[in-house]
XYZ file of C-alpha atoms in Angstrom:
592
model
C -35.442 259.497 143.656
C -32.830 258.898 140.503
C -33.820 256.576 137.406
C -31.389 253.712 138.871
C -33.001 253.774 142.170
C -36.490 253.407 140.471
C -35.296 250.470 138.951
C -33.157 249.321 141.541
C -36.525 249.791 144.211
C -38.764 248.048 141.333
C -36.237 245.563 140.553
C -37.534 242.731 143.353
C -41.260 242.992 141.711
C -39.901 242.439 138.122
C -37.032 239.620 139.090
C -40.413 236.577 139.306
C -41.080 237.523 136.015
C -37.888 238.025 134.581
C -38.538 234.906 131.483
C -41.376 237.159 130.484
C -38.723 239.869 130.355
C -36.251 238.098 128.314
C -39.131 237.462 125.966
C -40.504 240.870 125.328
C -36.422 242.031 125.148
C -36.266 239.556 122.474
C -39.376 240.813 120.553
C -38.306 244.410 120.963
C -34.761 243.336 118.959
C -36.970 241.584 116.421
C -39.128 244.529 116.205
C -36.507 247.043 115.994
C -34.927 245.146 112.939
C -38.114 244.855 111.077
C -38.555 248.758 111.579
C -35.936 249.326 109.040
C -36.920 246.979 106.564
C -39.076 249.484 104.503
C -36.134 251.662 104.481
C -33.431 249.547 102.363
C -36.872 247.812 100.382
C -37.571 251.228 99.391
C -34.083 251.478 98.384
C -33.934 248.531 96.505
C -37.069 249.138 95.226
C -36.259 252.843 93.543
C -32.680 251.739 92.127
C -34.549 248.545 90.377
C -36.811 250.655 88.709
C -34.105 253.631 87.749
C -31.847 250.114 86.402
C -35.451 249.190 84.615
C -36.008 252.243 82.762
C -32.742 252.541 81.799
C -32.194 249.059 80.408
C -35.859 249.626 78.869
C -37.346 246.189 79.857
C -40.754 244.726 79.472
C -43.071 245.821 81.626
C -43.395 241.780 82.920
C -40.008 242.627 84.532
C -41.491 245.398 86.600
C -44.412 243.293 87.536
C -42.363 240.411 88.772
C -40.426 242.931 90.956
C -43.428 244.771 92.506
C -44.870 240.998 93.478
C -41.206 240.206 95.433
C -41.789 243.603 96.778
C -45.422 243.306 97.780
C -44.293 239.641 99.285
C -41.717 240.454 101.601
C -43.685 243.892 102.852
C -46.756 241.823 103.291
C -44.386 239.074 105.117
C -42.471 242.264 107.253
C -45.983 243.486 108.041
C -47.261 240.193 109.015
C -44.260 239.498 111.231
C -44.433 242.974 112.595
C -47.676 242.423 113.694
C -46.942 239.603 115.186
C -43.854 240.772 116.991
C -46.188 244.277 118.216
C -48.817 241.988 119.625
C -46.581 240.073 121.599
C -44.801 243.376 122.963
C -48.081 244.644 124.002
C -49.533 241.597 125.247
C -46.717 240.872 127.605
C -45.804 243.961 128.068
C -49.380 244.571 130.142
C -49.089 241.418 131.781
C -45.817 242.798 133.130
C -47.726 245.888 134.231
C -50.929 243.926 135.261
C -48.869 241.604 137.600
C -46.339 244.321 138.711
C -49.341 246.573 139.500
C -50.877 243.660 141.860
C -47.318 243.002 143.542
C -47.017 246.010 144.870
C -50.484 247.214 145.566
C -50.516 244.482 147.900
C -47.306 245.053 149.394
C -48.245 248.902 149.983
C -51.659 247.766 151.890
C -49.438 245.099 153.946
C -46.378 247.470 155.124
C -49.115 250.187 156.108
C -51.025 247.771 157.995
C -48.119 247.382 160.417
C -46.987 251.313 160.907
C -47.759 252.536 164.042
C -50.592 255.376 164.650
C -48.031 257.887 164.810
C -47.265 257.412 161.099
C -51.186 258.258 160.713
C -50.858 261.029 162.588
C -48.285 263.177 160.706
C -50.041 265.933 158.810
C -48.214 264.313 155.408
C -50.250 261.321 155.973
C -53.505 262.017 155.771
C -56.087 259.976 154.422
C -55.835 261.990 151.079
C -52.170 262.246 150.896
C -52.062 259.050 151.294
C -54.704 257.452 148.813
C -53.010 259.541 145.976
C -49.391 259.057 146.727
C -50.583 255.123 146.728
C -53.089 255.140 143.373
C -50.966 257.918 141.526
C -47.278 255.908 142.757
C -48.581 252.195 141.376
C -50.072 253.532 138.616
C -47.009 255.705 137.599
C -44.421 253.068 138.675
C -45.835 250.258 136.499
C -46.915 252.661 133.668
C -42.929 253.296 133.751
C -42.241 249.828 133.739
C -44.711 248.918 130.595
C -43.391 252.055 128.537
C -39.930 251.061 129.303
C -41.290 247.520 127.180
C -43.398 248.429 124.525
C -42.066 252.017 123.861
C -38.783 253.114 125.372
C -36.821 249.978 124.835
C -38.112 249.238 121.320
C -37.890 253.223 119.605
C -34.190 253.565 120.911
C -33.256 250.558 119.518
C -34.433 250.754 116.673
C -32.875 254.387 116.406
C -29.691 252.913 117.360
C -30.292 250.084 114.772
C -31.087 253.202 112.108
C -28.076 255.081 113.424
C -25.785 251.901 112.170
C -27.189 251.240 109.305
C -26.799 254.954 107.798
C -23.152 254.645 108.725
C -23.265 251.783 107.063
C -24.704 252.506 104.171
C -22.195 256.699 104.020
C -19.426 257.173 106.618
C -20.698 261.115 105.822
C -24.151 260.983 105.805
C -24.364 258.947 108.869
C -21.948 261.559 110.765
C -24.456 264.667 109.674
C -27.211 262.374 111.529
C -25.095 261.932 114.408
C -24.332 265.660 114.617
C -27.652 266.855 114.149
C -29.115 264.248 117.499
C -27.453 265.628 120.421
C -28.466 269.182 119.340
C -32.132 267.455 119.206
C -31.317 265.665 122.068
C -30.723 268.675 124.282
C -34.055 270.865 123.419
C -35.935 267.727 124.201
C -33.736 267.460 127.506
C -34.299 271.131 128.254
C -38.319 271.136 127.159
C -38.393 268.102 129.859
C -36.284 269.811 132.756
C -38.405 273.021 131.780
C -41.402 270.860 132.601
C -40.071 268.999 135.701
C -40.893 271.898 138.180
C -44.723 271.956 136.990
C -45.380 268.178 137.118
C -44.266 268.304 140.849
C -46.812 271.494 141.265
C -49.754 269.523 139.885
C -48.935 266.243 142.238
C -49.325 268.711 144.834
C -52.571 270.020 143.850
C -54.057 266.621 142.910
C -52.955 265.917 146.671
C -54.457 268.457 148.033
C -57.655 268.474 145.635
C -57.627 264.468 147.038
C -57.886 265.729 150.217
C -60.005 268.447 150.034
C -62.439 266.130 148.551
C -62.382 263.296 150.995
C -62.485 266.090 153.949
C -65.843 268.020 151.911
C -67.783 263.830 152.159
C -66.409 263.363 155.349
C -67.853 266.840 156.895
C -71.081 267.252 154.564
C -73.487 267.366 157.750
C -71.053 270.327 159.615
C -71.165 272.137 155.777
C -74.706 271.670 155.562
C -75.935 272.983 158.513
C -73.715 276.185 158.500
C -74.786 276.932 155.061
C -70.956 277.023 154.242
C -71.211 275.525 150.513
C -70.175 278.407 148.694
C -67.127 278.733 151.011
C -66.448 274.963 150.534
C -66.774 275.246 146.671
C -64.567 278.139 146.346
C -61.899 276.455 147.968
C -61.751 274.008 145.566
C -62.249 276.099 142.579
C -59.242 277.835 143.826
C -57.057 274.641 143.607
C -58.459 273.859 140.767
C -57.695 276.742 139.311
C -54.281 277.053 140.737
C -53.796 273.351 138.841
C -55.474 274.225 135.558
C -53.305 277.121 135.071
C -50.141 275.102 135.660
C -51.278 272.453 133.057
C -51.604 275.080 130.797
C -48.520 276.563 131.025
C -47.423 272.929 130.257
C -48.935 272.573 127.210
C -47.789 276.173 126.140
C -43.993 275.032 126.743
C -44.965 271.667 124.833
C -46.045 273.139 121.672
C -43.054 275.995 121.581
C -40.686 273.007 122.159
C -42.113 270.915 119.754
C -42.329 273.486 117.176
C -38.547 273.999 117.393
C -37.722 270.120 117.389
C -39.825 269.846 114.438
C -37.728 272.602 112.589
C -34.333 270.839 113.655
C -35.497 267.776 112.267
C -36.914 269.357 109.070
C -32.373 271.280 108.544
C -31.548 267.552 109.124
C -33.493 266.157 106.499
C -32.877 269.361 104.113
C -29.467 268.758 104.836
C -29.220 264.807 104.439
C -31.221 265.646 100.933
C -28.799 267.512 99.683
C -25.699 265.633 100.677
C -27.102 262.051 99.366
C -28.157 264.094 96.170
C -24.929 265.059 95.368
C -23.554 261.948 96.450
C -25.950 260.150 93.279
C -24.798 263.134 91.024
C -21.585 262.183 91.618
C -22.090 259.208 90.983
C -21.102 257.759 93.994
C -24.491 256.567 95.312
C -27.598 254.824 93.194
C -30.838 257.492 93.987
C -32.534 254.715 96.131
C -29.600 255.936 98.604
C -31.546 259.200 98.942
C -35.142 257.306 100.196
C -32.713 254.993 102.277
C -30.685 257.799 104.707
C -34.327 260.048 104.635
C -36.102 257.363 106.062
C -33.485 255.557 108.673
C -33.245 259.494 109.923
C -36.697 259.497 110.419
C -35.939 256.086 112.537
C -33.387 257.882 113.962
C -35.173 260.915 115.728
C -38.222 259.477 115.985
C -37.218 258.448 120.057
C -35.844 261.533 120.478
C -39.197 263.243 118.990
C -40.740 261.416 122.087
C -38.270 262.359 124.513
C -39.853 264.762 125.679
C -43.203 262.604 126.482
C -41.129 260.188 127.766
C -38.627 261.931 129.886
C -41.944 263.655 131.453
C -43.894 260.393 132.338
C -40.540 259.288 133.732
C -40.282 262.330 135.966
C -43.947 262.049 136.828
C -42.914 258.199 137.594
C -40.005 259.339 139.744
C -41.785 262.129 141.566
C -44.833 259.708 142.525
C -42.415 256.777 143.042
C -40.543 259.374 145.452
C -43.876 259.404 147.677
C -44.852 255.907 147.090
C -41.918 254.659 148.526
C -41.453 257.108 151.122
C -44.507 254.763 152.714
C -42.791 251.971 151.630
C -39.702 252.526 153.154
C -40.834 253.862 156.503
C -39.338 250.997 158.469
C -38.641 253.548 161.440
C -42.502 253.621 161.500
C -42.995 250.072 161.953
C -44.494 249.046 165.038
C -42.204 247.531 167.800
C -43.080 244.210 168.737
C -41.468 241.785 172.036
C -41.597 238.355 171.923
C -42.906 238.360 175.700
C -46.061 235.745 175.600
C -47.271 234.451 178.900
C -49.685 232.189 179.261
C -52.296 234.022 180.767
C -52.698 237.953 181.737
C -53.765 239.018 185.004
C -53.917 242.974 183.781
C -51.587 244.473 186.862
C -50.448 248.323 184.723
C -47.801 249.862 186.216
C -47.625 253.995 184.778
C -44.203 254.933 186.404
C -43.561 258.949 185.819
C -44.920 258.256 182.001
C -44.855 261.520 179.949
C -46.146 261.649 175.751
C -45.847 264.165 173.323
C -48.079 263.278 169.877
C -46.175 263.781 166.800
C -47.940 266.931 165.921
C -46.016 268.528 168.718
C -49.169 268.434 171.448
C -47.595 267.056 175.349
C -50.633 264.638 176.357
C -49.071 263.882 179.302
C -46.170 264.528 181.761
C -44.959 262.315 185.073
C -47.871 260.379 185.469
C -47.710 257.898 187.893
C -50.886 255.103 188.236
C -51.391 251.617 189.401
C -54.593 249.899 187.816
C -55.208 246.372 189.735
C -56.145 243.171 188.018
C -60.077 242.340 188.208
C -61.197 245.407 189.328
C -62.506 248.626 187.576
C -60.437 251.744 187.309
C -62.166 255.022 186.048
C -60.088 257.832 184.173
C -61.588 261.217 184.902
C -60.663 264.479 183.707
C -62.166 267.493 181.601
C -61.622 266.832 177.797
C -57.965 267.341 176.734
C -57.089 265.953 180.112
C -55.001 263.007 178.763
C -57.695 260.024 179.633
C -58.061 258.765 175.877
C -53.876 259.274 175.613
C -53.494 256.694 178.585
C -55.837 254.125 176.606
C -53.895 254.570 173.840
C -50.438 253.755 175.873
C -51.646 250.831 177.722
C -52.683 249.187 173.919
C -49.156 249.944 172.249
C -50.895 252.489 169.815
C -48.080 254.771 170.926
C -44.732 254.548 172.919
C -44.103 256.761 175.851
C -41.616 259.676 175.340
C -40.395 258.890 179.222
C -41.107 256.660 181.753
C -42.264 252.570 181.808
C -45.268 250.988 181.563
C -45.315 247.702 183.273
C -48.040 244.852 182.832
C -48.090 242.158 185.567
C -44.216 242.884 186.104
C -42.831 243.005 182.306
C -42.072 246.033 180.461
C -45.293 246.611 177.808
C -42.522 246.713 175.580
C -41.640 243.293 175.672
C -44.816 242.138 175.228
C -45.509 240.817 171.417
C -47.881 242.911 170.368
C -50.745 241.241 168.539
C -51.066 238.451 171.961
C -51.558 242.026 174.164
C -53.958 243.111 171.599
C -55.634 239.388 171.372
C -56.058 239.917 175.160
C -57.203 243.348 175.458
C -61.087 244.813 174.558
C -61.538 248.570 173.469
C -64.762 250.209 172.944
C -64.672 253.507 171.674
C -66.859 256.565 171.963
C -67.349 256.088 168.036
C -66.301 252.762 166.639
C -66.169 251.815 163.085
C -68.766 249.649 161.010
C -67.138 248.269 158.131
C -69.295 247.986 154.938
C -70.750 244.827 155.077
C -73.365 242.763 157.003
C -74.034 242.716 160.428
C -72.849 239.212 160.979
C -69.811 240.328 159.568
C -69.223 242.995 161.757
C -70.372 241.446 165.002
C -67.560 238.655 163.692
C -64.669 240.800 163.376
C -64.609 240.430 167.289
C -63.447 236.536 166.362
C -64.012 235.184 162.953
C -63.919 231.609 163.844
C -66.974 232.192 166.240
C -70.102 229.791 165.392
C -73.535 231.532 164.198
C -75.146 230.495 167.852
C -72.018 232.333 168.957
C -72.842 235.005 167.256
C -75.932 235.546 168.302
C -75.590 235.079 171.540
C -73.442 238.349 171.986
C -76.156 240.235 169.993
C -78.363 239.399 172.720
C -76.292 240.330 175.434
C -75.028 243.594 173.658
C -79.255 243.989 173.669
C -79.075 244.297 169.914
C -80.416 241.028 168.447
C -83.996 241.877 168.425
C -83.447 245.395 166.351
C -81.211 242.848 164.319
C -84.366 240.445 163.281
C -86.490 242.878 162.546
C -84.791 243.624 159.338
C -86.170 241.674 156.258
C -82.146 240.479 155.763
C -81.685 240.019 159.579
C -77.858 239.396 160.132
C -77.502 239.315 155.992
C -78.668 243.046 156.163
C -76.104 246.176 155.705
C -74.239 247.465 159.080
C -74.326 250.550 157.385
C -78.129 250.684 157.823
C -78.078 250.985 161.559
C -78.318 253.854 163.712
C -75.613 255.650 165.392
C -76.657 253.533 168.832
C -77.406 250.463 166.905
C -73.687 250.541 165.467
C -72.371 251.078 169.414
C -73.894 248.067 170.439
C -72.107 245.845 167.681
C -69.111 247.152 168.732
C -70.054 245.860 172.294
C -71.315 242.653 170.461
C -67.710 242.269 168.970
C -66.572 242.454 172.532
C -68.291 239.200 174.102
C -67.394 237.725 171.331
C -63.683 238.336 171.643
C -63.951 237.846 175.758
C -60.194 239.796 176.492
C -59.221 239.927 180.354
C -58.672 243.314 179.924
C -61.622 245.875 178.913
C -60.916 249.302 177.430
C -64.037 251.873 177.536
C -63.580 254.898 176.329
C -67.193 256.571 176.688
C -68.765 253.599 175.460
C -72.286 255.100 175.662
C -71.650 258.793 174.634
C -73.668 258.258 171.548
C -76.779 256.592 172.718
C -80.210 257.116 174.127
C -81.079 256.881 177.564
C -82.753 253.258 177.141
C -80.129 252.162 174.744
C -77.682 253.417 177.941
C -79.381 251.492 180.651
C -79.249 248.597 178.197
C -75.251 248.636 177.652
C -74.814 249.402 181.035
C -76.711 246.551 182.365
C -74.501 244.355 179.454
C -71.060 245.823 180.312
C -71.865 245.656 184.283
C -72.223 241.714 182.774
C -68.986 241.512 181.294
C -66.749 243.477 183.776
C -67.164 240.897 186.021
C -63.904 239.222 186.605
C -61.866 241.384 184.096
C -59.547 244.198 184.551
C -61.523 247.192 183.508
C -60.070 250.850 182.205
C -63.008 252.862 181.788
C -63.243 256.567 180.368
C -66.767 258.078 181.102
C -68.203 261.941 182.068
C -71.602 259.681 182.466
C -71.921 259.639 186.803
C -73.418 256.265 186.376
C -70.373 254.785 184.824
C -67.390 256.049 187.118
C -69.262 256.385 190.531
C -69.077 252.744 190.091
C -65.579 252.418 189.757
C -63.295 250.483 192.881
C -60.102 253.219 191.885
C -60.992 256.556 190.214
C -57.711 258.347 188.743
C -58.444 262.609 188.345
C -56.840 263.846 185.163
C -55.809 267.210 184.428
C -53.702 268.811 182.085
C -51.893 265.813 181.521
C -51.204 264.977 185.036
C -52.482 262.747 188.063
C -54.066 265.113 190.639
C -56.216 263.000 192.533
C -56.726 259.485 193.520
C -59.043 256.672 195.348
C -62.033 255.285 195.445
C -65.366 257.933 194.646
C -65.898 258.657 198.192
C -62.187 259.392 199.072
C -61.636 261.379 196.227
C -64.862 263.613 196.358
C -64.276 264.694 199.822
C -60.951 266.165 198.566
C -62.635 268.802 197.568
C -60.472 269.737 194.461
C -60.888 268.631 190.428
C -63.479 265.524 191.147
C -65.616 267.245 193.289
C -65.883 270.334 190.716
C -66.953 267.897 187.665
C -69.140 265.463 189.852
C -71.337 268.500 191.406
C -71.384 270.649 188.030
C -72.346 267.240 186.529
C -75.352 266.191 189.149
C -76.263 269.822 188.738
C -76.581 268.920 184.924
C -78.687 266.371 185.362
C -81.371 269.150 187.465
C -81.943 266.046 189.775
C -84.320 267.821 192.494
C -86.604 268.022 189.231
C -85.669 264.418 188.474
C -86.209 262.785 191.825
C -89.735 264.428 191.978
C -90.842 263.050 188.934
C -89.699 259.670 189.529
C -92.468 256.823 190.402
């Protein structure tokens, strides 16, 4: 990431507001023109007092001149104020709106990346948040300086610059020698510093993430009495990022210490040349305030190079990540245009092998016909590839090899959000957003009516744990138990009503009552649907009119329970060790 393609990448979120542009470009040119005005008063002010003394006039002359001088620095003030308010002002709402633009546009072009962008170790949840917050923030921070800051100090050193060689061909030329040797220890302070900014984005990345992983694993930490290791890990980045912003500042304050001194042999030098100049006789002595203080104009921008060459690297080096997200079209999901009018939910797995981006092969030549209306049950030891298939037959990922086919068409044609509209996945742990529970129980279909709405509580066997909360629907999703949340997912389902049912271990997380309940409500709402189920539970796949055996990533063994258990082979060894689980002689004995 250069400077021009910074601006040439933030270029289509300033072009709507480019007459607010114009405006603050126009207030910076004002603004740097008033910066020079005490200058040439000052000037004028010393040579009318030198021609004063000399002449020997009243003292009413001197007072008339100090009024003209008070008025037009209490006017330049005035309009300077002015002029700095309205950089300011509309140089935030540059930043303001800017910031919004693409905060928005960030959020939308991740929404539509495919899981496999997720997936990459470089996009983590952390990673991510940071390269987002710290990109917009930098990027429009970049944007506002360039307004109220860059912009205005170097033209008003290049307004300075003219008007000392304006004023002395000679004395201007000792300014312009003396800049680009100023110029190039602020360059080399801000190259010095380069390296280390890009060191600290890394640690604040992986601080970020070390953070978010400490929350999201506080139960595991807990219970292993693992703080101290936890905490040490941290102090260790944080350490390892203290120590570079130190080193920082060190190179700061040499740098700055030896800019200072070159500016201090400019203005020693500029003194003596304009003070010859008025021995001479070739200059009035006002001359002398005149060059001293357009000099001072003059470097002040390169004073803050530094600072500003070193928010613009931090802008470039975040805006480098930010738009790396931005700009990850190849990670877009692929969409048909394929739309029939109604799915029957025929899938067609013809010699289908996946490898997940973090180099793992899920599966390899699998080969597996699931048949509309009925229920097909994915069995395997974990690792086996069950979850990888769900994830197929929903688009979340594309096959390395092979074709998917549904009802005849290649999944690929399908458009996307219709297969998703018509497809129904329960998870072994699905998400509750923060919010109430009608709201989450509605994120199966938003336009659903409240009657609706509570009708799939009921059959989801959660509506009467619902009501007993003070806030009933109104209360917080959050507050519900692990179980509780499983059955709004199922909730969500009736309310969405797909053809096509997803379960991956739908009741892995809940009691035995709270089982029998779901199972009784998704025996309900199997009927007539094409049903992919993913269950070690015996109650859930002995049910199941086609049972496909999983290992390793392969298809060993199909049929129905009966064919495939007198095989003899992977079924039968995880249906007995799983009935020996259950210590059913003990069971049966004790049942009424």
């Amino acid at each position: 990431m250069t400077l021009f393609k910074l601006f040439k990448s933030i270029a289509p979120y300033v072009r709507p507001y480019k007459w607010l542009v114009a405006f603050a470009l126009l207030l910076t040119f004002v603004g740097a023109l008033t910066a020079q005005v005490n200058a040439y008063v000052l000037q004028y002010t010393v040579n009318s007092i030198a021609t004063l003394l000399e002449q020997q006039k009243p003292l009413a002359d001197g007072l008339s001149l100090v009024a003209l001088i008070s008025a037009i620095l209490l006017g330049k003030e005035v309009l300077s104020i002015l002029v700095t308010f309205g950089q300011k002002f509309f140089g935030e709402k540059i930043r303001i709106l800017i910031s919004k633009d693409l905060a928005q546009q960030v959020i939308e072009k991740v929404l539509t990346y495919r899981l496999a962008f997720f997936a990459d170790d470089e996009s983590g949840s952390g990673k991510l948040q940071t390269r987002i917050d710290q990109g917009v923030s930098s990027i429009v921070r970049t944007v506002q300086s360039f307004f109220i800051e860059i912009f205005p100090l170097f033209t008003s050193a290049l307004v300075a610059l003219i008007g000392m060689l304006n004023a002395n061909l000679f004395v201007g030329l000792v300014a312009l020698a003396i800049i680009p040797v100023y110029f190039f220890v602020s360059l080399q302070q801000a190259k010095r510093l380069k390296g280390w900014r890009r060191e600290i984005r890394s640690y604040r990345e992986n601080k970020s993430g070390g953070i978010i992983n400490i929350l999201e694993s506080i139960n595991v930490i807990k219970s292993f009495n693992r703080e101290d290791i936890e905490a040490k890990k941290q102090f260790e980045l944080q350490t390892a990022l203290t120590d570079t912003q130190m080193k920082t500042r060190s190179t700061n304050f040499k740098y700055d210490g030896l800019k200072t001194f070159i500016e201090q042999i400019g203005i020693v030098i500029i003194i003596i040349l304009t003070a010859y100049l008025v021995l001479a006789g070739k200059m009035q002595i006002g001359a002398i305030m005149l060059h001293i203080m357009l000099f001072n104009n003059v470097t002040a921008p390169i004073r803050q190079l530094h600072r500003i060459y070193g928010e613009v690297n931090d802008a470039l080096i975040y805006a480098e990540g930010f738009f790396d997200i931005m700009n990850a079209d190849h990670q877009v999901e692929q969409s048909g245009d394929y739309r029939p009018t109604n799915i029957l939910g025929k899938f067609e797995l013809k010699n289908v092998a996946f490898t997940y981006p973090n180099g793992t092969q899920a599966l390899s030549g699998v080969d597996m016909t699931i048949l509309p209306n009925r229920i097909t049950a994915l069995v395997g030891l974990s690792g086996a590839g069950k979850s990888t298939v769900v994830n197929l037959l929903d688009k979340f990922y594309e096959p390395d090899s092979g074709e998917i086919l549904l009802d005849g068409v290649s999944l690929s044609d399908y458009d996307t959000r219709y297969l998703r509209e018509n497809i129904g996945l329960v998870l072994q742990k699905n998400h509750i957003f923060s919010g109430t529970i009608a709201e989450n129980i509605l994120y199966g279909n938003p336009q659903a009516s409240y009657e609706e709405m509570v009708d799939a509580a009921k059959q989801a066997y959660i509506h009467e744990e619902i009501i007993r909360h003070a806030d009933g629907y109104n209360a917080s999703a959050l507050l519900l138990s692990g179980g509780q949340q499983q059955r709004i997912a199922i909730a969500r389902l009736f309310l969405k009503k797909p053809p096509i049912i997803f379960l991956d271990e739908p009741t892995a997380s809940l009691d035995a009552v709270a089982t029998e309940q779901i199972k009784n409500s998704l025996d309900a709402i199997k009927k007539d649907r094409t049903v992919i189920m993913i269950s070690h539970s015996i109650s859930q796949f002995v049910d199941a009119e086609m049972i496909y055996v999983l290992k390793e990533g392969q298809v060993v063994e199909h049929g129905t329970h009966e064919e495939v258990y007198g095989q003899d082979g992977t079924y039968t060894e995880i249906f007995d060790s799983a009935v020996r689980s259950l210590n059913v002689e003990k069971i049966s004995s004790s049942l009424r």
